[in-house]
mmCIF file of C-alpha atoms in Angstrom:
data_model
loop_
_atom_site.group_PDB
_atom_site.id
_atom_site.type_symbol
_atom_site.label_atom_id
_atom_site.label_comp_id
_atom_site.label_asym_id
_atom_site.label_seq_id
_atom_site.Cartn_x
_atom_site.Cartn_y
_atom_site.Cartn_z
ATOM 1 C CA UNK A 1 -7.922 -1.367 12.140
ATOM 2 C CA UNK A 2 -4.331 -2.280 13.088
ATOM 3 C CA UNK A 3 -3.457 -3.733 9.726
ATOM 4 C CA UNK A 4 -4.832 -0.694 7.898
ATOM 5 C CA UNK A 5 -3.020 1.611 10.328
ATOM 6 C CA UNK A 6 0.246 -0.046 9.341
ATOM 7 C CA UNK A 7 -0.682 0.140 5.645
ATOM 8 C CA UNK A 8 -1.374 3.886 6.024
ATOM 9 C CA UNK A 9 1.827 4.372 8.014
ATOM 10 C CA UNK A 10 4.005 2.497 5.551
ATOM 11 C CA UNK A 11 2.549 3.941 2.348
ATOM 12 C CA UNK A 12 2.136 7.388 3.839
ATOM 13 C CA UNK A 13 5.697 7.531 5.042
ATOM 14 C CA UNK A 14 6.960 6.681 1.537
ATOM 15 C CA UNK A 15 5.099 9.714 0.174
ATOM 16 C CA UNK A 16 6.180 11.850 3.154
ATOM 17 C CA UNK A 17 9.830 10.939 2.495
ATOM 18 C CA UNK A 18 9.490 12.076 -1.098
ATOM 19 C CA UNK A 19 8.020 15.397 -0.011
ATOM 20 C CA UNK A 20 10.737 15.820 2.633
ATOM 21 C CA UNK A 21 13.495 15.108 0.110
ATOM 22 C CA UNK A 22 12.099 17.658 -2.366
ATOM 23 C CA UNK A 23 11.596 20.321 0.317
ATOM 24 C CA UNK A 24 15.037 19.774 1.821
ATOM 25 C CA UNK A 25 16.690 20.144 -1.586
ATOM 26 C CA UNK A 26 14.956 23.451 -2.240
ATOM 27 C CA UNK A 27 16.052 24.789 1.116
ATOM 28 C CA UNK A 28 19.670 23.670 0.678
ATOM 29 C CA UNK A 29 19.878 25.240 -2.811
ATOM 30 C CA UNK A 30 18.193 28.511 -1.695
ATOM 31 C CA UNK A 31 15.180 28.049 -3.960
ATOM 32 C CA UNK A 32 12.370 28.514 -1.413
ATOM 33 C CA UNK A 33 10.468 30.438 -4.026
ATOM 34 C CA UNK A 34 9.723 27.166 -5.808
ATOM 35 C CA UNK A 35 7.989 25.684 -2.765
ATOM 36 C CA UNK A 36 4.597 26.758 -4.125
ATOM 37 C CA UNK A 37 5.119 24.713 -7.281
ATOM 38 C CA UNK A 38 6.049 21.676 -5.234
ATOM 39 C CA UNK A 39 2.918 22.039 -3.140
ATOM 40 C CA UNK A 40 0.732 22.431 -6.196
ATOM 41 C CA UNK A 41 2.135 19.185 -7.567
ATOM 42 C CA UNK A 42 1.650 17.404 -4.230
ATOM 43 C CA UNK A 43 -1.915 18.711 -3.807
ATOM 44 C CA UNK A 44 -2.758 17.618 -7.342
ATOM 45 C CA UNK A 45 -1.314 14.149 -6.715
ATOM 46 C CA UNK A 46 -3.347 13.773 -3.496
ATOM 47 C CA UNK A 47 -6.503 14.908 -5.326
ATOM 48 C CA UNK A 48 -5.951 12.345 -8.047
ATOM 49 C CA UNK A 49 -5.288 9.584 -5.464
ATOM 50 C CA UNK A 50 -8.452 10.414 -3.556
ATOM 51 C CA UNK A 51 -10.298 10.566 -6.884
ATOM 52 C CA UNK A 52 -9.053 7.081 -7.785
ATOM 53 C CA UNK A 53 -10.275 5.752 -4.425
ATOM 54 C CA UNK A 54 -13.644 7.491 -4.921
ATOM 55 C CA UNK A 55 -13.937 6.082 -8.458
ATOM 56 C CA UNK A 56 -13.247 2.537 -7.219
ATOM 57 C CA UNK A 57 -15.887 2.910 -4.500
ATOM 58 C CA UNK A 58 -18.422 4.481 -6.876
ATOM 59 C CA UNK A 59 -17.881 1.764 -9.465
ATOM 60 C CA UNK A 60 -18.357 -0.917 -6.812
ATOM 61 C CA UNK A 61 -21.628 0.692 -5.628
ATOM 62 C CA UNK A 62 -22.950 0.851 -9.213
ATOM 63 C CA UNK A 63 -22.047 -2.773 -9.829
ATOM 64 C CA UNK A 64 -23.859 -3.904 -6.659
ATOM 65 C CA UNK A 65 -27.011 -4.101 -8.794
ATOM 66 C CA UNK A 66 -25.292 -6.998 -10.589
ATOM 67 C CA UNK A 67 -23.722 -9.249 -7.974
ATOM 68 C CA UNK A 68 -21.561 -11.111 -10.470
ATOM 69 C CA UNK A 69 -20.223 -7.875 -11.935
ATOM 70 C CA UNK A 70 -19.472 -6.575 -8.431
ATOM 71 C CA UNK A 71 -17.613 -9.763 -7.516
ATOM 72 C CA UNK A 72 -15.664 -9.635 -10.793
ATOM 73 C CA UNK A 73 -14.672 -6.029 -10.117
ATOM 74 C CA UNK A 74 -13.730 -6.668 -6.462
ATOM 75 C CA UNK A 75 -11.665 -9.741 -7.386
ATOM 76 C CA UNK A 76 -9.917 -8.007 -10.248
ATOM 77 C CA UNK A 77 -9.063 -4.958 -8.131
ATOM 78 C CA UNK A 78 -7.675 -7.298 -5.464
ATOM 79 C CA UNK A 79 -5.333 -8.884 -7.979
ATOM 80 C CA UNK A 80 -4.264 -5.458 -9.294
ATOM 81 C CA UNK A 81 -3.591 -4.287 -5.741
ATOM 82 C CA UNK A 82 -1.461 -7.347 -4.978
ATOM 83 C CA UNK A 83 0.579 -6.793 -8.162
ATOM 84 C CA UNK A 84 1.161 -3.109 -7.334
ATOM 85 C CA UNK A 85 2.118 -3.779 -3.727
ATOM 86 C CA UNK A 86 4.430 -6.646 -4.646
ATOM 87 C CA UNK A 87 6.249 -4.370 -7.052
ATOM 88 C CA UNK A 88 6.477 -1.528 -4.543
ATOM 89 C CA UNK A 89 7.753 -3.772 -1.741
ATOM 90 C CA UNK A 90 10.759 -4.751 -3.829
ATOM 91 C CA UNK A 91 11.164 -1.377 -5.528
ATOM 92 C CA UNK A 92 11.303 0.562 -2.262
ATOM 93 C CA UNK A 93 13.801 -1.845 -0.775
ATOM 94 C CA UNK A 94 15.972 -1.695 -3.912
ATOM 95 C CA UNK A 95 15.696 1.997 -4.809
ATOM 96 C CA UNK A 96 15.225 3.522 -1.355
ATOM 97 C CA UNK A 97 18.914 4.320 -0.803
ATOM 98 C CA UNK A 98 19.239 5.995 -4.204
ATOM 99 C CA UNK A 99 15.860 7.756 -4.102
ATOM 100 C CA UNK A 100 17.169 11.067 -2.764
ATOM 101 C CA UNK A 101 19.831 11.391 -5.481
ATOM 102 C CA UNK A 102 17.341 10.433 -8.191
ATOM 103 C CA UNK A 103 14.788 12.988 -6.974
ATOM 104 C CA UNK A 104 17.429 15.675 -6.634
ATOM 105 C CA UNK A 105 18.477 15.107 -10.247
ATOM 106 C CA UNK A 106 14.912 15.212 -11.542
ATOM 107 C CA UNK A 107 14.099 18.324 -9.523
ATOM 108 C CA UNK A 108 17.223 20.149 -10.673
ATOM 109 C CA UNK A 109 16.310 19.446 -14.290
ATOM 110 C CA UNK A 110 12.754 20.609 -13.639
ATOM 111 C CA UNK A 111 13.910 23.844 -11.971
ATOM 112 C CA UNK A 112 16.003 24.644 -15.026
ATOM 113 C CA UNK A 113 13.057 23.926 -17.346
ATOM 114 C CA UNK A 114 10.271 25.891 -15.687
ATOM 115 C CA UNK A 115 7.497 26.028 -13.095
ATOM 116 C CA UNK A 116 5.190 23.578 -14.853
ATOM 117 C CA UNK A 117 7.939 20.953 -14.980
ATOM 118 C CA UNK A 118 8.505 21.365 -11.214
ATOM 119 C CA UNK A 119 4.786 20.824 -10.623
ATOM 120 C CA UNK A 120 4.751 17.737 -12.812
ATOM 121 C CA UNK A 121 7.895 16.338 -11.088
ATOM 122 C CA UNK A 122 6.335 16.640 -7.617
ATOM 123 C CA UNK A 123 3.014 15.324 -8.966
ATOM 124 C CA UNK A 124 4.593 12.207 -10.545
ATOM 125 C CA UNK A 125 6.668 11.386 -7.463
ATOM 126 C CA UNK A 126 3.719 11.506 -5.062
ATOM 127 C CA UNK A 127 0.955 10.277 -7.394
ATOM 128 C CA UNK A 128 2.689 6.925 -7.856
ATOM 129 C CA UNK A 129 2.537 6.256 -4.138
ATOM 130 C CA UNK A 130 -0.955 7.670 -3.776
ATOM 131 C CA UNK A 131 -2.602 5.684 -6.535
ATOM 132 C CA UNK A 132 -1.002 2.467 -5.386
ATOM 133 C CA UNK A 133 -2.230 3.137 -1.852
ATOM 134 C CA UNK A 134 -5.787 3.785 -3.128
ATOM 135 C CA UNK A 135 -5.903 0.419 -4.873
ATOM 136 C CA UNK A 136 -4.417 -1.485 -1.920
ATOM 137 C CA UNK A 137 -6.603 0.231 0.658
ATOM 138 C CA UNK A 138 -9.736 -0.416 -1.411
ATOM 139 C CA UNK A 139 -8.824 -4.101 -1.715
ATOM 140 C CA UNK A 140 -7.895 -4.382 1.982
ATOM 141 C CA UNK A 141 -11.227 -2.884 3.064
ATOM 142 C CA UNK A 142 -13.144 -5.253 0.799
ATOM 143 C CA UNK A 143 -11.198 -8.220 2.162
ATOM 144 C CA UNK A 144 -11.832 -7.116 5.739
ATOM 145 C CA UNK A 145 -15.591 -7.021 5.086
ATOM 146 C CA UNK A 146 -16.176 -3.750 6.978
ATOM 147 C CA UNK A 147 -15.482 -0.051 6.571
ATOM 148 C CA UNK A 148 -15.368 1.927 9.825
ATOM 149 C CA UNK A 149 -12.389 0.147 11.464
ATOM 150 C CA UNK A 150 -10.210 0.015 8.339
ATOM 151 C CA UNK A 151 -10.902 3.647 7.422
ATOM 152 C CA UNK A 152 -10.145 4.817 10.978
ATOM 153 C CA UNK A 153 -6.938 2.784 11.140
ATOM 154 C CA UNK A 154 -5.819 3.964 7.685
ATOM 155 C CA UNK A 155 -6.511 7.615 8.593
ATOM 156 C CA UNK A 156 -4.534 7.322 11.805
ATOM 157 C CA UNK A 157 -1.671 5.695 9.885
ATOM 158 C CA UNK A 158 -1.599 8.512 7.320
ATOM 159 C CA UNK A 159 -1.657 11.079 10.142
ATOM 160 C CA UNK A 160 1.234 9.352 11.889
ATOM 161 C CA UNK A 161 3.168 9.211 8.604
ATOM 162 C CA UNK A 162 2.662 12.947 8.014
ATOM 163 C CA UNK A 163 3.851 13.675 11.541
ATOM 164 C CA UNK A 164 6.941 11.483 11.108
ATOM 165 C CA UNK A 165 7.655 13.045 7.731
ATOM 166 C CA UNK A 166 7.570 16.510 9.284
ATOM 167 C CA UNK A 167 9.847 15.433 12.178
ATOM 168 C CA UNK A 168 12.290 13.850 9.710
ATOM 169 C CA UNK A 169 12.327 17.040 7.656
ATOM 170 C CA UNK A 170 13.011 19.095 10.799
ATOM 171 C CA UNK A 171 15.608 16.465 11.820
ATOM 172 C CA UNK A 172 13.817 16.099 15.159
ATOM 173 C CA UNK A 173 13.818 12.307 14.958
ATOM 174 C CA UNK A 174 15.933 9.633 13.299
ATOM 175 C CA UNK A 175 14.495 6.423 11.902
ATOM 176 C CA UNK A 176 16.382 3.472 10.569
ATOM 177 C CA UNK A 177 14.464 3.519 7.295
ATOM 178 C CA UNK A 178 16.078 0.339 5.955
ATOM 179 C CA UNK A 179 14.878 -1.581 8.991
ATOM 180 C CA UNK A 180 11.496 0.125 8.905
ATOM 181 C CA UNK A 181 10.839 -0.786 5.274
ATOM 182 C CA UNK A 182 12.166 -4.337 5.828
ATOM 183 C CA UNK A 183 9.826 -4.991 8.803
ATOM 184 C CA UNK A 184 6.798 -3.382 7.158
ATOM 185 C CA UNK A 185 7.655 -5.172 3.936
ATOM 186 C CA UNK A 186 7.224 -8.509 5.685
ATOM 187 C CA UNK A 187 3.949 -7.334 7.151
ATOM 188 C CA UNK A 188 2.637 -6.176 3.784
ATOM 189 C CA UNK A 189 3.476 -9.574 2.310
ATOM 190 C CA UNK A 190 1.094 -11.201 4.791
ATOM 191 C CA UNK A 191 -1.638 -8.607 4.149
ATOM 192 C CA UNK A 192 -1.210 -8.934 0.377
ATOM 193 C CA UNK A 193 -1.508 -12.684 0.647
ATOM 194 C CA UNK A 194 -4.865 -12.235 2.382
ATOM 195 C CA UNK A 195 -6.030 -9.817 -0.347
ATOM 196 C CA UNK A 196 -4.953 -12.372 -2.960
ATOM 197 C CA UNK A 197 -6.979 -15.097 -1.263
ATOM 198 C CA UNK A 198 -9.974 -12.768 -1.157
ATOM 199 C CA UNK A 199 -9.653 -12.136 -4.901
ATOM 200 C CA UNK A 200 -9.517 -15.855 -5.529
ATOM 201 C CA UNK A 201 -12.719 -16.297 -3.483
ATOM 202 C CA UNK A 202 -14.512 -13.618 -5.511
ATOM 203 C CA UNK A 203 -13.532 -15.271 -8.752
ATOM 204 C CA UNK A 204 -14.649 -18.633 -7.436
ATOM 205 C CA UNK A 205 -18.033 -17.147 -6.579
ATOM 206 C CA UNK A 206 -18.710 -16.323 -10.224
ATOM 207 C CA UNK A 207 -17.111 -19.460 -11.628
ATOM 208 C CA UNK A 208 -13.987 -17.912 -13.170
ATOM 209 C CA UNK A 209 -11.887 -20.108 -10.903
ATOM 210 C CA UNK A 210 -12.704 -23.688 -9.889
ATOM 211 C CA UNK A 211 -12.984 -25.251 -6.442
ATOM 212 C CA UNK A 212 -15.312 -22.828 -4.720
ATOM 213 C CA UNK A 213 -17.158 -25.677 -3.014
ATOM 214 C CA UNK A 214 -14.028 -27.611 -2.079
ATOM 215 C CA UNK A 215 -13.113 -26.352 1.369
ATOM 216 C CA UNK A 216 -9.717 -26.888 2.943
ATOM 217 C CA UNK A 217 -11.304 -26.144 6.337
ATOM 218 C CA UNK A 218 -14.462 -24.693 7.823
ATOM 219 C CA UNK A 219 -14.109 -23.401 11.369
ATOM 220 C CA UNK A 220 -17.042 -20.984 11.199
ATOM 221 C CA UNK A 221 -18.788 -22.796 14.056
ATOM 222 C CA UNK A 222 -15.868 -22.256 16.443
ATOM 223 C CA UNK A 223 -14.305 -19.017 15.079
ATOM 224 C CA UNK A 224 -16.493 -16.131 14.093
ATOM 225 C CA UNK A 225 -15.422 -12.731 12.733
ATOM 226 C CA UNK A 226 -17.691 -11.243 15.409
ATOM 227 C CA UNK A 227 -15.629 -12.565 18.331
ATOM 228 C CA UNK A 228 -12.210 -11.220 19.355
ATOM 229 C CA UNK A 229 -10.129 -14.051 17.906
ATOM 230 C CA UNK A 230 -11.888 -13.996 14.545
ATOM 231 C CA UNK A 231 -11.773 -10.200 14.399
ATOM 232 C CA UNK A 232 -8.024 -10.158 15.025
ATOM 233 C CA UNK A 233 -7.395 -12.943 12.501
ATOM 234 C CA UNK A 234 -9.565 -11.247 9.872
ATOM 235 C CA UNK A 235 -8.155 -7.791 10.534
ATOM 236 C CA UNK A 236 -4.480 -8.737 10.522
ATOM 237 C CA UNK A 237 -4.428 -11.639 8.060
ATOM 238 C CA UNK A 238 -7.772 -11.407 6.171
ATOM 239 C CA UNK A 239 -8.569 -14.836 7.643
ATOM 240 C CA UNK A 240 -11.721 -16.472 6.326
ATOM 241 C CA UNK A 241 -13.264 -19.224 8.546
ATOM 242 C CA UNK A 242 -14.430 -20.957 5.323
ATOM 243 C CA UNK A 243 -11.375 -21.294 3.092
ATOM 244 C CA UNK A 244 -11.215 -23.254 -0.135
ATOM 245 C CA UNK A 245 -8.228 -25.336 -1.160
ATOM 246 C CA UNK A 246 -7.389 -22.890 -3.979
ATOM 247 C CA UNK A 247 -7.469 -19.946 -1.554
ATOM 248 C CA UNK A 248 -5.182 -21.799 0.836
ATOM 249 C CA UNK A 249 -2.762 -22.819 -1.879
ATOM 250 C CA UNK A 250 -2.697 -19.294 -3.344
ATOM 251 C CA UNK A 251 -2.159 -17.742 0.081
ATOM 252 C CA UNK A 252 0.604 -20.222 1.015
ATOM 253 C CA UNK A 253 2.366 -20.057 -2.327
ATOM 254 C CA UNK A 254 2.443 -16.247 -2.265
ATOM 255 C CA UNK A 255 3.705 -16.166 1.339
ATOM 256 C CA UNK A 256 6.491 -18.722 0.688
ATOM 257 C CA UNK A 257 7.711 -17.235 -2.606
ATOM 258 C CA UNK A 258 7.598 -13.661 -1.355
ATOM 259 C CA UNK A 259 9.262 -14.410 1.967
ATOM 260 C CA UNK A 260 12.142 -16.200 0.265
ATOM 261 C CA UNK A 261 12.623 -13.525 -2.391
ATOM 262 C CA UNK A 262 12.294 -10.600 0.027
ATOM 263 C CA UNK A 263 14.566 -12.158 2.642
ATOM 264 C CA UNK A 264 17.226 -12.673 -0.032
ATOM 265 C CA UNK A 265 16.943 -8.989 -1.023
ATOM 266 C CA UNK A 266 17.198 -7.879 2.602
ATOM 267 C CA UNK A 267 20.279 -10.013 3.219
ATOM 268 C CA UNK A 268 21.840 -8.801 -0.060
ATOM 269 C CA UNK A 269 21.397 -5.198 1.046
ATOM 270 C CA UNK A 270 23.012 -5.927 4.410
ATOM 271 C CA UNK A 271 25.951 -7.580 2.682
#
């Protein structure tokens, strides 16, 4: 629940910031009449994002009749989610400071072109975040092995992000966004590593990757996902008591490479 809360908070706040930037620009340029076109674009993007999540879930349910097809789908979606999140971690850190100016330029061009272009501009800006979140949330829920806790945590995270976005728009609170995205970036690296390991396990189950029976460790007798320690480890880090060598190597390699690359980017921004 906690890990998915932070996923919802991080990803939701990115979308909320985009909405806040667009709305603030319309207010400052005395174009409040275009608000309705912005909201149409945002609502459409949210609908598409929810639709993507529903499609992923529906596809998984259909494929449950063929266990190998379901494992192939779950593993593939995990890899796709890791790729998307990895890109967004670096993109947000790199482009975050210039995002407002970029969105202002695109919105100004759209306002001069017509209502439909304004709708499409808002749609494109929010849909990118929403679709990525749908993939990552789907993969994170699959890796966690349960639904209720992750869904509740994710919903609370989105709600908190919306509230923070509104307060930022009203200038009621100030957040050091660079620090926020740096800290949550490190957290998402750990979560993404767990999702990657889960994808590897699914591929090993159907024989697309070797080493499924070669375990690096098996602590299932002492640590269970049903007790508090196992639940915390599984929820925060997607820990599996039975982990193969390939899962462990994949998890470790991703963590090491990403931490080095992301830390360099963070230090470069500070310099």
